[in-house]
Coordinates of N, CA and C in Angstrom, one line a residue:
M17 N -32.9 -15.9 -2.9 CA -32.2 -14.7 -3.4 C -32.9 -14.1 -4.0
D18 N -32.9 -12.9 -4.5 CA -33.7 -12.8 -6.1 C -32.7 -11.9 -6.8
N19 N -32.9 -11.7 -7.9 CA -31.4 -11.0 -8.4 C -30.8 -9.4 -8.2
R20 N -31.7 -8.4 -7.7 CA -31.9 -8.0 -7.3 C -30.4 -8.0 -6.3
Q21 N -30.8 -8.5 -5.5 CA -29.8 -9.1 -3.8 C -28.7 -9.4 -4.3
A22 N -28.5 -10.1 -5.5 CA -27.4 -10.9 -6.5 C -26.8 -9.9 -6.9
I23 N -27.4 -9.0 -7.1 CA -25.9 -7.7 -8.0 C -25.9 -6.8 -7.0
G24 N -26.8 -6.5 -5.9 CA -26.5 -6.0 -5.3 C -25.0 -6.1 -3.8
S25 N -25.1 -8.0 -4.1 CA -23.7 -8.5 -3.1 C -22.6 -7.9 -4.3
W26 N -22.7 -8.6 -5.8 CA -21.6 -7.8 -6.6 C -20.7 -6.6 -6.5
L27 N -22.3 -6.0 -6.2 CA -21.5 -4.6 -6.0 C -20.7 -4.1 -4.9
S28 N -21.3 -5.0 -3.9 CA -20.9 -4.5 -2.3 C -19.4 -4.9 -2.3
G29 N -18.8 -6.2 -3.2 CA -17.9 -6.9 -3.0 C -17.7 -8.1 -2.0
P30 N -16.6 -8.9 -2.1 CA -17.3 -10.0 -1.4 C -17.3 -10.6 0.4
R31 N -17.0 -9.1 0.5 CA -16.7 -8.9 2.2 C -18.0 -8.8 2.7
A32 N -19.2 -8.0 2.0 CA -20.1 -7.6 2.0 C -21.2 -9.0 1.9
A33 N -20.8 -9.1 1.0 CA -21.2 -11.2 1.2 C -21.6 -11.6 1.8
I34 N -20.4 -11.8 2.6 CA -20.1 -12.8 3.1 C -20.7 -12.4 5.3
E35 N -19.9 -11.3 4.8 CA -21.2 -11.1 5.7 C -22.5 -10.6 5.9
G36 N -23.3 -10.8 4.6 CA -24.3 -10.8 4.3 C -24.9 -11.8 4.8
S37 N -24.3 -12.9 4.9 CA -24.9 -14.8 4.7 C -24.5 -14.4 6.3
G38 N -24.4 -13.8 8.0 CA -23.8 -13.9 8.6 C -23.1 -14.8 9.0
A39 N -21.7 -14.4 8.6 CA -20.0 -14.9 9.0 C -19.5 -13.2 9.5
D40 N -19.1 -13.2 10.7 CA -18.7 -12.1 11.3 C -17.2 -11.9 11.0
L41 N -16.5 -10.7 10.1 CA -15.0 -11.4 9.9 C -14.3 -10.0 10.7
G42 N -15.4 -9.4 11.9 CA -14.5 -9.0 12.2 C -13.7 -7.5 11.6
Y43 N -13.0 -6.2 12.3 CA -12.6 -5.3 11.9 C -11.4 -5.4 11.0
R44 N -11.2 -4.6 9.9 CA -9.5 -5.1 9.9 C -8.2 -4.7 10.0
G45 N -8.0 -5.7 11.0 CA -6.3 -5.2 11.4 C -6.8 -5.8 12.8
E46 N -7.7 -7.0 12.7 CA -8.2 -7.2 14.2 C -7.7 -8.4 14.1
Q47 N -6.7 -8.9 13.3 CA -6.0 -9.8 13.3 C -4.3 -10.2 13.6
L48 N -4.1 -8.9 12.9 CA -2.9 -8.6 13.6 C -2.9 -8.0 15.1
G49 N -4.3 -8.2 15.4 CA -3.4 -6.7 17.4 C -3.9 -5.5 17.2
L50 N -4.2 -4.9 15.9 CA -4.2 -3.6 15.5 C -5.5 -3.1 15.8
P51 N -5.5 -1.9 16.0 CA -6.6 -1.1 16.4 C -7.9 -0.6 15.3
E52 N -9.0 -0.2 15.5 CA -10.1 -0.5 14.5 C -9.7 1.1 14.0
D53 N -9.6 1.7 14.7 CA -9.8 3.0 13.8 C -8.5 4.1 14.9
G54 N -7.9 5.2 14.2 CA -7.2 6.0 15.0 C -5.9 5.5 14.8
P55 N -4.5 6.0 15.6 CA -3.8 5.8 15.1 C -3.2 4.7 15.5
G56 N -2.6 4.0 14.1 CA -1.7 2.4 14.6 C -2.8 1.8 13.3
S57 N -4.2 2.6 13.3 CA -4.6 1.1 12.4 C -4.8 1.1 11.4
I58 N -4.6 -0.2 10.3 CA -4.3 -0.3 8.5 C -5.0 1.2 8.7
A59 N -4.2 1.7 7.3 CA -4.5 2.3 6.0 C -5.5 2.0 5.7
R60 N -6.2 3.3 5.0 CA -7.3 2.9 4.3 C -7.0 2.9 3.0
P61 N -7.5 2.1 1.6 CA -7.1 2.7 0.5 C -7.0 3.5 -0.2
G62 N -8.1 4.8 0.4 CA -7.9 6.5 -0.5 C -7.0 6.7 -0.5
R63 N -6.6 6.5 1.5 CA -4.5 7.7 1.9 C -3.7 6.7 1.2
R64 N -3.8 5.5 0.9 CA -2.9 4.8 0.6 C -1.9 5.0 -1.7
I65 N -3.7 5.1 -1.7 CA -3.5 5.7 -3.7 C -3.1 6.9 -3.6
G66 N -3.5 8.0 -3.0 CA -2.5 9.3 -2.6 C -1.6 9.1 -2.5
A67 N -1.3 8.9 -1.1 CA 0.1 9.0 -1.2 C 1.2 8.6 -2.7
L68 N 0.9 7.4 -3.1 CA 1.6 6.3 -4.1 C 1.5 7.8 -5.1
A69 N 0.6 8.5 -5.1 CA 0.7 9.6 -6.5 C 0.9 10.2 -6.5
V70 N 1.4 10.9 -5.0 CA 2.2 12.3 -4.8 C 3.9 11.7 -4.8
D71 N 3.4 10.2 -4.3 CA 5.2 9.2 -4.5 C 5.7 9.6 -6.0
W72 N 5.0 9.0 -6.7 CA 5.2 8.1 -8.2 C 4.9 10.2 -9.6
A73 N 4.0 10.6 -8.7 CA 4.5 12.5 -9.3 C 5.5 13.2 -8.7
L74 N 6.9 13.2 -7.6 CA 7.6 13.3 -6.9 C 8.3 13.0 -7.9
C75 N 8.1 11.9 -8.6 CA 9.6 10.5 -9.0 C 9.5 10.7 -10.3
L76 N 8.2 11.5 -11.2 CA 7.8 12.3 -12.2 C 8.5 13.2 -12.7
L77 N 8.8 14.0 -11.3 CA 9.3 14.8 -12.2 C 10.5 15.2 -11.6
I78 N 11.8 14.7 -10.7 CA 12.9 14.2 -10.6 C 12.9 14.0 -11.9
A79 N 12.4 12.8 -13.0 CA 13.0 12.3 -13.5 C 13.2 13.0 -15.0
Y80 N 12.2 14.2 -15.0 CA 11.6 15.1 -15.9 C 12.8 15.9 -16.7
G81 N 13.0 16.7 -15.1 CA 13.4 17.6 -14.3 C 14.9 17.8 -14.6
L82 N 15.4 16.3 -14.5 CA 17.2 16.1 -14.1 C 17.7 15.5 -14.7
I83 N 17.0 14.2 -15.3 CA 17.5 13.1 -16.4 C 17.1 13.5 -18.0
T84 N 15.7 13.1 -17.9 CA 15.4 13.3 -19.6 C 15.6 14.6 -20.2
D85 N 14.9 15.6 -19.2 CA 14.4 16.7 -20.4 C 13.5 16.5 -21.0
G86 N 12.2 16.2 -20.4 CA 11.6 15.5 -21.6 C 10.7 14.3 -21.6
Y87 N 9.3 14.0 -22.4 CA 8.5 13.2 -21.6 C 8.5 12.0 -22.3
G88 N 8.6 11.0 -22.1 CA 8.5 9.7 -23.1 C 9.0 8.2 -22.5
Q89 N 8.7 7.0 -22.8 CA 9.0 6.5 -22.2 C 10.1 5.9 -21.3
T90 N 11.7 6.9 -21.4 CA 12.9 6.4 -20.8 C 12.2 7.4 -19.7
T91 N 11.6 8.7 -19.8 CA 11.4 9.5 -18.6 C 9.9 8.5 -18.0
S92 N 9.8 7.4 -17.6 CA 9.2 6.8 -16.7 C 9.8 5.8 -16.2
N93 N 10.4 4.9 -17.2 CA 11.4 3.9 -16.5 C 12.4 5.0 -15.7
W94 N 12.3 5.4 -15.9 CA 13.6 6.7 -14.3 C 12.9 6.4 -13.7
A95 N 12.1 7.4 -13.0 CA 10.8 7.5 -12.3 C 10.7 6.4 -12.1
L96 N 10.9 5.2 -12.4 CA 10.3 4.1 -12.1 C 11.5 3.3 -10.7
L97 N 12.9 4.1 -11.6 CA 13.9 3.6 -11.1 C 13.9 3.9 -10.0
I98 N 13.8 5.9 -9.6 CA 14.0 6.9 -8.8 C 12.7 6.3 -7.2
F99 N 11.9 5.7 -8.5 CA 10.8 5.4 -7.2 C 11.0 4.2 -6.2
F100 N 12.2 3.6 -6.9 CA 12.2 2.1 -6.0 C 13.4 2.7 -5.0
V101 N 14.5 3.5 -5.4 CA 15.4 3.8 -4.2 C 14.8 4.3 -3.4
L102 N 13.6 5.7 -4.1 CA 12.8 6.2 -2.6 C 12.6 5.4 -1.7
S103 N 11.8 4.0 -2.6 CA 11.1 3.4 -1.6 C 11.5 2.9 -0.5
V104 N 13.4 2.2 -1.1 CA 13.1 1.2 -0.4 C 14.8 2.0 0.6
L105 N 15.0 3.5 0.4 CA 15.9 4.2 1.0 C 15.4 5.4 2.5
T106 N 13.8 5.5 1.9 CA 12.9 5.8 3.0 C 11.7 4.7 3.8
V107 N 11.5 3.9 3.3 CA 10.6 3.2 4.4 C 11.5 2.2 5.2
G108 N 13.1 1.5 4.7 CA 14.0 1.1 5.3 C 14.1 1.5 6.0
T109 N 14.1 3.3 6.6 CA 15.2 3.9 7.4 C 14.5 4.5 8.8
I110 N 13.2 5.4 7.6 CA 12.5 6.3 8.9 C 10.6 5.5 8.7
G111 N 10.7 4.3 7.9 CA 9.2 3.9 7.7 C 8.3 5.0 6.5
F112 N 8.9 6.1 5.7 CA 7.9 6.8 5.5 C 8.3 7.2 4.4
T113 N 7.5 7.5 3.5 CA 8.2 7.8 1.6 C 7.4 9.6 1.9
P114 N 8.0 10.2 1.1 CA 7.1 11.8 0.8 C 5.8 11.8 0.9
G115 N 5.2 10.9 0.5 CA 4.0 11.4 -0.3 C 3.3 10.1 1.2
K116 N 3.1 9.2 1.9 CA 3.2 8.9 2.2 C 3.0 9.6 4.2
R117 N 3.7 10.1 4.3 CA 4.6 11.4 5.7 C 3.5 12.5 5.3
L118 N 3.1 12.8 3.8 CA 2.0 13.5 4.0 C 0.2 13.0 4.4
F119 N 0.1 12.2 3.7 CA -1.3 11.0 4.5 C -1.1 10.5 5.6
G120 N -0.1 10.8 6.5 CA -0.2 10.3 7.4 C 0.2 8.9 7.7
L121 N 0.6 8.1 7.4 CA 0.9 7.1 6.8 C 2.3 6.3 7.5
R122 N 2.3 4.8 7.4 CA 3.8 4.7 7.9 C 3.7 2.9 8.3
V123 N 4.9 2.6 7.3 CA 5.0 1.1 6.7 C 5.7 1.1 8.5
V124 N 5.5 -0.3 9.1 CA 5.8 -1.0 10.0 C 5.7 -2.7 9.7
D125 N 7.3 -3.0 10.1 CA 7.6 -4.6 10.9 C 6.6 -5.3 11.7
L126 N 5.7 -6.2 10.9 CA 4.1 -6.4 12.3 C 5.5 -7.2 13.1
A127 N 7.1 -7.8 13.2 CA 6.7 -8.0 14.6 C 7.3 -7.2 16.0
T128 N 7.8 -6.2 15.1 CA 9.3 -5.6 15.5 C 7.7 -3.9 15.9
G129 N 7.2 -3.6 15.0 CA 6.6 -2.5 15.3 C 7.5 -0.7 14.4
R130 N 9.0 -1.5 14.5 CA 9.1 -0.4 13.5 C 10.1 -0.4 11.9
P131 N 10.6 0.4 11.4 CA 11.3 -0.6 9.8 C 12.3 -0.7 10.5
N132 N 12.4 -1.9 9.1 CA 13.4 -3.4 8.5 C 13.5 -2.8 6.8
P133 N 14.9 -2.5 7.2 CA 15.5 -2.1 5.3 C 15.6 -3.7 4.6
L134 N 15.2 -4.6 5.0 CA 15.6 -5.6 4.0 C 14.2 -5.9 4.1
R135 N 12.8 -5.5 5.1 CA 11.8 -6.6 4.4 C 11.2 -4.8 3.5
A136 N 11.9 -4.1 3.6 CA 11.1 -2.4 3.1 C 11.8 -3.1 1.7
L137 N 13.0 -2.4 1.5 CA 14.0 -3.7 0.0 C 12.7 -5.2 -0.3
L138 N 12.2 -6.4 0.0 CA 11.9 -6.9 -0.9 C 10.1 -6.0 -0.8
R139 N 9.1 -5.5 0.0 CA 8.3 -4.6 -0.6 C 8.3 -4.1 -1.9
S140 N 9.1 -2.8 -1.6 CA 9.7 -2.4 -2.4 C 9.6 -2.8 -4.4
V141 N 10.4 -4.3 -4.4 CA 11.1 -4.9 -5.6 C 9.3 -5.3 -5.6
L142 N 8.3 -5.4 -5.1 CA 7.3 -6.4 -5.2 C 6.1 -5.1 -5.2
L143 N 6.4 -3.9 -4.9 CA 5.5 -2.8 -5.3 C 5.9 -2.3 -7.1
C144 N 7.0 -2.2 -6.6 CA 7.2 -2.2 -8.8 C 7.1 -2.7 -9.4
V145 N 6.4 -4.4 -9.3 CA 6.4 -5.3 -10.1 C 4.3 -4.6 -10.3
A146 N 4.2 -4.3 -9.8 CA 2.7 -3.7 -9.5 C 1.5 -5.1 -9.8
L147 N 1.7 -6.4 -8.9 CA 0.3 -7.1 -8.9 C 0.3 -7.5 -7.6
P148 N 1.2 -7.3 -7.3 CA 1.2 -7.8 -5.9 C 0.1 -6.8 -4.9
A149 N 0.5 -5.7 -5.3 CA 0.0 -4.7 -5.1 C -1.7 -4.5 -4.9
L150 N -2.0 -5.3 -6.0 CA -3.0 -4.7 -6.7 C -4.1 -6.2 -5.6
I151 N -3.3 -7.3 -5.3 CA -3.9 -8.4 -5.1 C -3.9 -7.8 -2.9
W152 N -5.2 -8.3 -2.5 CA -5.9 -7.6 -1.3 C -6.2 -8.9 -0.6
D153 N -5.9 -8.9 1.0 CA -6.0 -9.7 2.0 C -7.6 -8.9 2.6
R154 N -8.0 -10.2 3.4 CA -9.6 -9.2 3.9 C -9.0 -8.3 5.3
D155 N -7.7 -7.8 5.6 CA -7.9 -7.0 6.2 C -7.0 -6.0 5.5
G156 N -6.9 -6.1 4.5 CA -6.6 -5.1 3.0 C -5.4 -5.0 2.8
R157 N -4.5 -6.3 3.6 CA -3.1 -5.4 2.9 C -3.3 -6.3 1.5
G158 N -1.6 -5.4 1.1 CA -1.6 -6.3 -0.7 C -0.4 -7.1 0.3
L159 N -0.4 -7.9 -1.3 CA 0.2 -9.1 -1.2 C 1.9 -8.3 -1.5
H160 N 2.4 -7.2 -1.3 CA 3.7 -7.0 -0.8 C 3.9 -6.9 0.0
D161 N 2.7 -6.4 0.9 CA 2.8 -6.5 2.3 C 2.6 -7.6 3.2
R162 N 2.1 -8.7 3.0 CA 1.9 -9.9 3.4 C 3.2 -10.7 3.2
L163 N 3.7 -10.8 2.0 CA 5.0 -11.4 1.4 C 6.9 -10.8 2.6
A164 N 6.6 -9.9 2.8 CA 7.6 -8.7 3.3 C 7.2 -8.7 4.7
R165 N 5.6 -9.1 5.5 CA 5.4 -8.9 6.4 C 5.8 -8.0 7.0
T166 N 5.1 -6.9 6.4 CA 4.6 -6.0 7.1 C 3.2 -4.7 7.0
V167 N 3.1 -3.6 7.2 CA 1.4 -3.5 7.7 C 2.2 -2.2 7.0
E168 N 0.7 -1.3 6.4 CA 1.0 0.3 6.5 C -0.1 0.7 7.7
V169 N -0.1 1.1 8.3 CA -0.7 1.9 9.7 C -0.8 3.5 9.1
R170 N -2.0 4.2 10.4 CA -2.3 5.8 10.1 C -0.8 5.8 11.6
V171 N -0.2 7.1 11.2 CA 0.6 8.4 12.8 C -0.4 9.0 13.5

């Protein structure tokens, strides 16, 4: 392997490097029994980040307009609390937040395929900590989804 291949594999990520060496990892969600694409497939990172941005903007707007009447650290703290409550209530009952609905996503329990309030509570706590959401497995699920045994799928 020359330097260009080594740098290219680093830029492409670990999945490309593993597949380049001959290993077949399959598609995202194959181990979970989900389809490769279309409804029911694992949500891609772009949609997930877009939904998160919409939800966070909505929570900031509510905190800024209704609670703090100005932007500062207190607005961010209130927005985080509003985000937590929004996430627990909406994901735990109907399976999606307003941002997720806008981007065509839904959070489901792996075992039942329906929303679960207790799993949504655990998922929301871990999501508000933020670090578990930044650690992904080979299926593209965050650590918060793995620990809560949930998966974010396309509708």
